[in-house]
Structure formats: C-alpha cells, structure tokens
Short mmCIF file of C-alpha atoms in Angstrom, two decimals:
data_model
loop_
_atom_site.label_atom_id
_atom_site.label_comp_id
_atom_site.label_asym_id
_atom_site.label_seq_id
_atom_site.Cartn_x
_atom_site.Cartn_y
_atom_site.Cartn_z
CA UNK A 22 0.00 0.00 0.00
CA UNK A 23 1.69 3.06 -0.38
CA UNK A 24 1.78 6.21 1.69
CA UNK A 25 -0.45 9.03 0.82
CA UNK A 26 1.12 12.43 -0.36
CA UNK A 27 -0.42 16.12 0.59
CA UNK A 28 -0.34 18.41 -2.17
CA UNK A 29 2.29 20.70 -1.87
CA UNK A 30 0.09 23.74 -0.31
CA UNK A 31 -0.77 21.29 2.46
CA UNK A 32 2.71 20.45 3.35
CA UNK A 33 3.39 24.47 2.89
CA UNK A 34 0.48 25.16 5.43
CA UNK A 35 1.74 22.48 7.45
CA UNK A 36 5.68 23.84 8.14
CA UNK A 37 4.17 27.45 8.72
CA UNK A 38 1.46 26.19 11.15
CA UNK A 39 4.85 24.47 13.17
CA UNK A 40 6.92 26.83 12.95
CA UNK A 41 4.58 29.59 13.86
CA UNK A 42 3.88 27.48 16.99
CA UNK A 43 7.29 25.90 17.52
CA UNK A 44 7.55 27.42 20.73
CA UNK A 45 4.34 27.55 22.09
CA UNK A 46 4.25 24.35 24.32
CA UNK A 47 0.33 24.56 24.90
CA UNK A 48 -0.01 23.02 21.16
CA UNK A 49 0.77 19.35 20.38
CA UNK A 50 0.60 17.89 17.60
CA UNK A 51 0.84 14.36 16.76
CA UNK A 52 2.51 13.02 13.52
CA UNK A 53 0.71 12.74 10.34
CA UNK A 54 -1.01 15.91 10.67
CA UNK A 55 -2.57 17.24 6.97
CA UNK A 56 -3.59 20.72 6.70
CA UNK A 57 -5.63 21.22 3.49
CA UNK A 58 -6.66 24.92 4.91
CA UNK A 59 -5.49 27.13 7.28
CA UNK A 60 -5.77 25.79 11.23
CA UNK A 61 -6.63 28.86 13.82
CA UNK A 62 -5.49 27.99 17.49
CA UNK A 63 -5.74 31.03 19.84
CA UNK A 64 -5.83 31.30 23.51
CA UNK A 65 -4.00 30.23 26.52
CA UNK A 66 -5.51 26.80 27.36
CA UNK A 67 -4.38 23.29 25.99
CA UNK A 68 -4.43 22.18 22.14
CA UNK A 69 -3.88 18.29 21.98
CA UNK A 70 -3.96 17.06 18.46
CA UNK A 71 -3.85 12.99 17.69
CA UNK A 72 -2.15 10.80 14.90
CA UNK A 73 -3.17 11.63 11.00
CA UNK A 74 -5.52 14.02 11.66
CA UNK A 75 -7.16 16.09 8.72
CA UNK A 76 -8.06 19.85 8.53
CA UNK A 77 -10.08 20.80 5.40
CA UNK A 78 -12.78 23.16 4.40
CA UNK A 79 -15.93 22.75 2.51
CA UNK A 80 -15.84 23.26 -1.05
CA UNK A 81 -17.34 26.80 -2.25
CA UNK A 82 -17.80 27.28 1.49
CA UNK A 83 -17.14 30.93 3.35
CA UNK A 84 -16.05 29.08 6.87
CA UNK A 85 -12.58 28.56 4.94
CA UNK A 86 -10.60 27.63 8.08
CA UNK A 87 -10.72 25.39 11.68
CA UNK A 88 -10.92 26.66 14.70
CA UNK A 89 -9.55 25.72 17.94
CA UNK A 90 -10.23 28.34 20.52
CA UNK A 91 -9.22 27.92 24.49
CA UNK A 92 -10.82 30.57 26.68
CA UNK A 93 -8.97 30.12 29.90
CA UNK A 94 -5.49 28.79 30.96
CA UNK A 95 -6.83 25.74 32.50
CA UNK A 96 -9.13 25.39 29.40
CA UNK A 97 -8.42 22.28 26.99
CA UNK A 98 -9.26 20.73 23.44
CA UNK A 99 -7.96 17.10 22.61
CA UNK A 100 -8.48 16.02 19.66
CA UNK A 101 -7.78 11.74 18.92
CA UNK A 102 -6.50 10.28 15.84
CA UNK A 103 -7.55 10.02 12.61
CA UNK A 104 -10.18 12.66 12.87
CA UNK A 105 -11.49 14.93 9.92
CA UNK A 106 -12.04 18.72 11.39
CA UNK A 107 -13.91 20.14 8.04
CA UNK A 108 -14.45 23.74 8.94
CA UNK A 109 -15.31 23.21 12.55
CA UNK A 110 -15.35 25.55 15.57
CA UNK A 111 -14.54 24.88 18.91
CA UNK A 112 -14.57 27.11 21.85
CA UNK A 113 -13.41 25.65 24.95
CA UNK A 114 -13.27 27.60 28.71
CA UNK A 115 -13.19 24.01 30.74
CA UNK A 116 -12.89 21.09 28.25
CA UNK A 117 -13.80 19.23 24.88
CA UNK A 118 -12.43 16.07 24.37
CA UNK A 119 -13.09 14.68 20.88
CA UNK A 120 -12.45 10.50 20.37
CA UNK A 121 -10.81 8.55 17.56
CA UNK A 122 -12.19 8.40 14.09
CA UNK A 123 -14.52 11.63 14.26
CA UNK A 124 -15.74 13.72 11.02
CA UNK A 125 -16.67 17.58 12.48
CA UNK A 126 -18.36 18.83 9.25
CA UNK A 127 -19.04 22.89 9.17
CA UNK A 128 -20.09 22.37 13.31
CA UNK A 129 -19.64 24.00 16.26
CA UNK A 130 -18.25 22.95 19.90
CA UNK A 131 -18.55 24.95 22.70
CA UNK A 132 -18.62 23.86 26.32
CA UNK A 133 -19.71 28.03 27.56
CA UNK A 134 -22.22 30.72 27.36
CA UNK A 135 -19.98 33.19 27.53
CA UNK A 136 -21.93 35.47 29.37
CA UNK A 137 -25.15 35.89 31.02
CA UNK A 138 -28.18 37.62 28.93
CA UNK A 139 -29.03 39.83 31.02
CA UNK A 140 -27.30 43.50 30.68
CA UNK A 141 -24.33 42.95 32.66
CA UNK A 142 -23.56 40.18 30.77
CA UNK A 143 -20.91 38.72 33.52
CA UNK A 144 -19.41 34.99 33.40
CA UNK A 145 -22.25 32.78 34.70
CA UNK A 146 -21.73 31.87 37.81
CA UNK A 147 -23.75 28.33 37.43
CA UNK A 148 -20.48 26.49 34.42
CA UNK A 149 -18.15 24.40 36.01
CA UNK A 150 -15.88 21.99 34.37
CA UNK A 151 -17.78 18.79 35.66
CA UNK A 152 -20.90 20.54 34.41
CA UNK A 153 -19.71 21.99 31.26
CA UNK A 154 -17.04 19.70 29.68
CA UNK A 155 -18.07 18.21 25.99
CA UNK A 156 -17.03 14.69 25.23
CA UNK A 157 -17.34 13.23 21.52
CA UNK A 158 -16.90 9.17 21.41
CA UNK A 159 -15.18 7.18 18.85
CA UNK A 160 -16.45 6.98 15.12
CA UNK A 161 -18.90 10.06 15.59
CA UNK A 162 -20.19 11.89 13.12
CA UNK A 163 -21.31 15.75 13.59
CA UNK A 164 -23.03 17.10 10.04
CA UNK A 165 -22.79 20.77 8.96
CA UNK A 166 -24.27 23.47 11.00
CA UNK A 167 -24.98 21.63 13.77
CA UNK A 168 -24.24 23.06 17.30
CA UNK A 169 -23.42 20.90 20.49
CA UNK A 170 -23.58 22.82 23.13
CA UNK A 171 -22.03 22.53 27.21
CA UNK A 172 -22.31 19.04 29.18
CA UNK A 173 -22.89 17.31 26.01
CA UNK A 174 -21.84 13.74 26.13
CA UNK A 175 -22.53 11.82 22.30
CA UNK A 176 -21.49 8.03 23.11
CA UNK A 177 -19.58 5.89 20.39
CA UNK A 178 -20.84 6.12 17.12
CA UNK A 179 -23.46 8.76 16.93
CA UNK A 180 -24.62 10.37 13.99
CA UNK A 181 -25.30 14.51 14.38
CA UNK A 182 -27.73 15.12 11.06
CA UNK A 183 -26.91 18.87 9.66
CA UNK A 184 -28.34 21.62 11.31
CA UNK A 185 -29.40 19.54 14.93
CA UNK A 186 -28.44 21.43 17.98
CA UNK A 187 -27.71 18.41 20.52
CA UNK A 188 -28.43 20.30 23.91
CA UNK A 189 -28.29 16.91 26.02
CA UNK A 190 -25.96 13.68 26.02
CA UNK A 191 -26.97 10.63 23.73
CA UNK A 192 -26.02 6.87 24.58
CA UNK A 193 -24.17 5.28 21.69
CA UNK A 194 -25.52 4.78 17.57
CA UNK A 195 -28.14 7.32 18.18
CA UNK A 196 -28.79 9.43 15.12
CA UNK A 197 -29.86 12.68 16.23
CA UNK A 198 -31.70 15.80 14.13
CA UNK A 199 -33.22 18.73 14.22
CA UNK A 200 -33.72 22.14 16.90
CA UNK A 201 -32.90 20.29 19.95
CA UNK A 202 -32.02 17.31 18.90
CA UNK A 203 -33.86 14.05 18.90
CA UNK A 204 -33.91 10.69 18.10
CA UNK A 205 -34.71 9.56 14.61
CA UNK A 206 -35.32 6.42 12.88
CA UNK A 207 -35.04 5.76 9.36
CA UNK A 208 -37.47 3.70 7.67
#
C-alpha cells in the first residue's frame, strides 16, 4: 500500500502552522497531521492534536478555516487520531475532548455561554468543568451546522444530522436531528 502524499500547499500550510507554533508548548501535535486549509489555534488553554488528523474546508464554502479556541489557561481541546475537522469551531473555557475516528463537518463545539443575557452580561456563575465539559466518542459523526452545546456527552458512534443542535448527552448509535435534537429512525 503506499503512503499518501499532501499536495504541496498542504505540506506548505503544514511547516508554517509548526513553525509559527514551535515554541508555544500549549499546542501538540501528533505526527501525520494534513492541513488542506489554514488551522486557527488562539488562547492560553491546551491544544492536543492525535495521529493523522485532517483539517479541510468545505468546497465553495465561506467558513474557509478550523478553529480551535481555548478561553482560559486551564481550558483544553484534545483532539484523537484520525479525525477529519472540516471547517469546525470549537470554543473551549473548561474542556472538549473529541475520540478517535470523528468527522466535524461545518459544526460548532462549545462547552460556555460566555456570558449571562441579562445586561451585565458577567461569566455565569452556574459552568463548572464537571458541568460543562463536551465529550465526543469514537467513530462520531457531527453534520454541517450543527451546534453541540455545554455538558454534552454523544457516546460511540453517533450520527449529528446537519443543522441539529444536541443540547443533552446521547447513549451510543443514536442518530440525532433537528432544533434540539432528537432521536430519529429511518425507515
């Protein structure tokens, strides 16, 4: 079998992405990383990327680039191995741990609100990391313009249809669609 190749802007993304961040030890990346668009890290928590990972953008898409956004110092993304990250978003101020195998189509992470509505619009007082914290099993798949927000567990092989904001956790081979998310079964 032989070894695949990245076209040559990939590899060119790839050697400014490391040695823009060659000193920064809050980003590691594992080997085998391919970088078919540009890769955004900002922030001062933790940025743990896996094994033969793949960053790309949709096609004819505006979102042109992956984010991976840390909030907080003791904030933290990990990302496994072999996932595809295809114009996703995270936002992380406690933690979003993302298994093995996972496509993040055009999606966004984010384990915070931010703020509160209300005029003042202070930290909420209510997120903590047990609370808060997003974790993504092994083989899941999370379809374009969906949204999982904070304290979102998805078990082992879920399915995220486009556009389905999963407010809740989900035990493992659920499919999940639409605004908040449910259960479906195909006929």
């Amino acid at each position: 079998m032989t070894r695949f190749t990245p076209p040559l802007f990939s590899r060119m993304r790839l050697a400014l992405f490391r040695f823009i961040h060659r000193k920064n030890p809050r980003i590691q990346v594992g080997e085998g990383l391919r970088l078919d668009c540009w890769l955004s890290i900002k922030g001062p928590g933790l940025v743990t990327i896996g094994d033969n990972c793949v960053v790309s953008a949709l096609p004819g898409s505006a979102a042109y680039m992956t984010t991976l956004y840390t909030n907080a110092p003791e904030a933290c993304i990990t990302i496994g191995n072999n996932v595809s990250l295809v114009s996703a978003r995270f936002s992380s101020r406690f933690a979003i741990h993302v298994g093995d195998g996972v496509l993040v189509e055009d999606a966004s992470l984010m384990d915070t609100d931010f703020h509160t509505l209300d005029i003042s619009r202070q930290t909420p007082k209510d997120e903590t990391r047990e609370t808060c914290s997003i974790s993504i099993g092994r083989d899941v798949y999370i379809g374009a313009r969906a949204f999982v927000t904070k304290g979102v567990v998805l078990e082992e092989g879920t399915k995220v249809y486009p556009g389905a904001v999963v407010q809740k956790s989900w035990p493992a081979q659920t499919l999940l669609i639409g605004n908040p998310a449910k259960p479906f079964q195909p006929q």
